[in-house]
C-alpha positions as a Python dict, from the first residue, in 0.01 Angstrom:
ca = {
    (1, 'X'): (0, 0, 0),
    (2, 'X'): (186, -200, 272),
    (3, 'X'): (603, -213, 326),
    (4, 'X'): (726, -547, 309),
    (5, 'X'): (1024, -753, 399),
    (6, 'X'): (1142, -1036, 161),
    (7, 'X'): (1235, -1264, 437),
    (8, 'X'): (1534, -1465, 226),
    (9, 'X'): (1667, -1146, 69),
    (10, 'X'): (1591, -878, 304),
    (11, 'X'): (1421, -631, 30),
    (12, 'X'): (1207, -430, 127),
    (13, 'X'): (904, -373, -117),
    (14, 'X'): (554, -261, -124),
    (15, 'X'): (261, -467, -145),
    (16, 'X'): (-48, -315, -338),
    (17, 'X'): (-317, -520, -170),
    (18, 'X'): (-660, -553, -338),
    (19, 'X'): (-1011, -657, -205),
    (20, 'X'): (-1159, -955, -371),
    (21, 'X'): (-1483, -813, -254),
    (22, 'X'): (-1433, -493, -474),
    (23, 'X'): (-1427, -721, -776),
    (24, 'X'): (-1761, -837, -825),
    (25, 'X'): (-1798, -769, -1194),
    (26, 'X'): (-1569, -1057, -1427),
    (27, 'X'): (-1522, -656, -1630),
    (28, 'X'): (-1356, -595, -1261),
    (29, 'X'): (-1150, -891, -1225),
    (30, 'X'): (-1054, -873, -1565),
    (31, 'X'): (-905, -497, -1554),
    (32, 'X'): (-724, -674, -1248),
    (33, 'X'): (-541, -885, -1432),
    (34, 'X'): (-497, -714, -1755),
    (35, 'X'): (-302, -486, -1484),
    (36, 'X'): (-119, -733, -1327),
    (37, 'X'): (5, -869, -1710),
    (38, 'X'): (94, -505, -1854),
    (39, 'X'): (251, -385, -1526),
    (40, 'X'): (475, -761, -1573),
    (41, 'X'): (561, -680, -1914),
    (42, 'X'): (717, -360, -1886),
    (43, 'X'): (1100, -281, -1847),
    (44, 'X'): (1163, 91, -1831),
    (45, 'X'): (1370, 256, -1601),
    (46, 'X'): (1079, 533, -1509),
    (47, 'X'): (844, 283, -1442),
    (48, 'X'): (822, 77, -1040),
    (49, 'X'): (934, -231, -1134),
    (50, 'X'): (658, -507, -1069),
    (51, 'X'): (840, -816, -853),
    (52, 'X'): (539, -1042, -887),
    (53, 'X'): (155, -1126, -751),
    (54, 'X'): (-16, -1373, -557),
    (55, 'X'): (-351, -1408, -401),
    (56, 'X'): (-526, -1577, -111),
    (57, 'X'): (-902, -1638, -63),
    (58, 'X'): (-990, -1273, 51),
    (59, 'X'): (-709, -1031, -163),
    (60, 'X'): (-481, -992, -449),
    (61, 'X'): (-153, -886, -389),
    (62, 'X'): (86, -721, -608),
    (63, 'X'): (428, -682, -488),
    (64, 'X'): (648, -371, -644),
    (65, 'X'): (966, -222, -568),
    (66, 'X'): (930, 63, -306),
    (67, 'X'): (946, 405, -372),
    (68, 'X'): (1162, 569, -122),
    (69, 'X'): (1101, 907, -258),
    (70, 'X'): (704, 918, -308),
    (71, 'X'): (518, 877, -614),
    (72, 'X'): (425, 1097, -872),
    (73, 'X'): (53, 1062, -743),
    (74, 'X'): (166, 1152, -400),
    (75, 'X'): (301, 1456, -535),
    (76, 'X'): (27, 1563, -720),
    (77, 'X'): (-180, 1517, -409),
    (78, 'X'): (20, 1726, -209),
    (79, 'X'): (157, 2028, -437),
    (80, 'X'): (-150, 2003, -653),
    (81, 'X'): (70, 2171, -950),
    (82, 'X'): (368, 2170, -1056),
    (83, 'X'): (574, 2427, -1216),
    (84, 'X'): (686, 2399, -1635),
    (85, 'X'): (1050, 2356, -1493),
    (86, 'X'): (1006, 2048, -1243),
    (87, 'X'): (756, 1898, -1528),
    (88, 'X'): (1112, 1835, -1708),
    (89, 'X'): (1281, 1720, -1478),
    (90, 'X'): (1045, 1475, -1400),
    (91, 'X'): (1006, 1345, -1754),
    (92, 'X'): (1346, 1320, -1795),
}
């Protein structure tokens, strides 16, 4: 992930940047863009909202709003558990 600048709005986002060279199946590229399209569709407050996509002849990039406070991955890498209590809050 990369922080970007929206240079007519000043928003700052992150870019989720992926290899074309990692996609050498069409199963690959597929899952890609099945991603791209779900990750598009959804509207839920809980959920990074997805700002849009583009790609250039060596990546894919997929531009979402940035997470100031860490992701639940990030978490989950650090505190590897979490207690029953922050678990709902979280889902909340």
């Amino acid at each position: 992930m990369f922080l970007v600048t929206d240079s007519v709005s000043g928003e700052q986002l992150a870019a989720k940047t992926i290899s074309k060279e990692n996609l050498k199946t069409p199963r690959q590229k597929s899952k890609l863009y099945s991603e791209i399209k779900i990750h598009r569709d959804l509207d839920n407050n809980n959920i990074v909202k997805f700002q849009g996509h583009f790609e250039d002849s060596k990546n894919v990039y997929m531009l979402i709003d940035l997470c100031k406070n860490r992701t639940m991955s990030d978490v989950m890498k650090k505190r590897k558990r979490l207690h029953e209590l922050e678990v709902k809050c979280y889902t909340r």
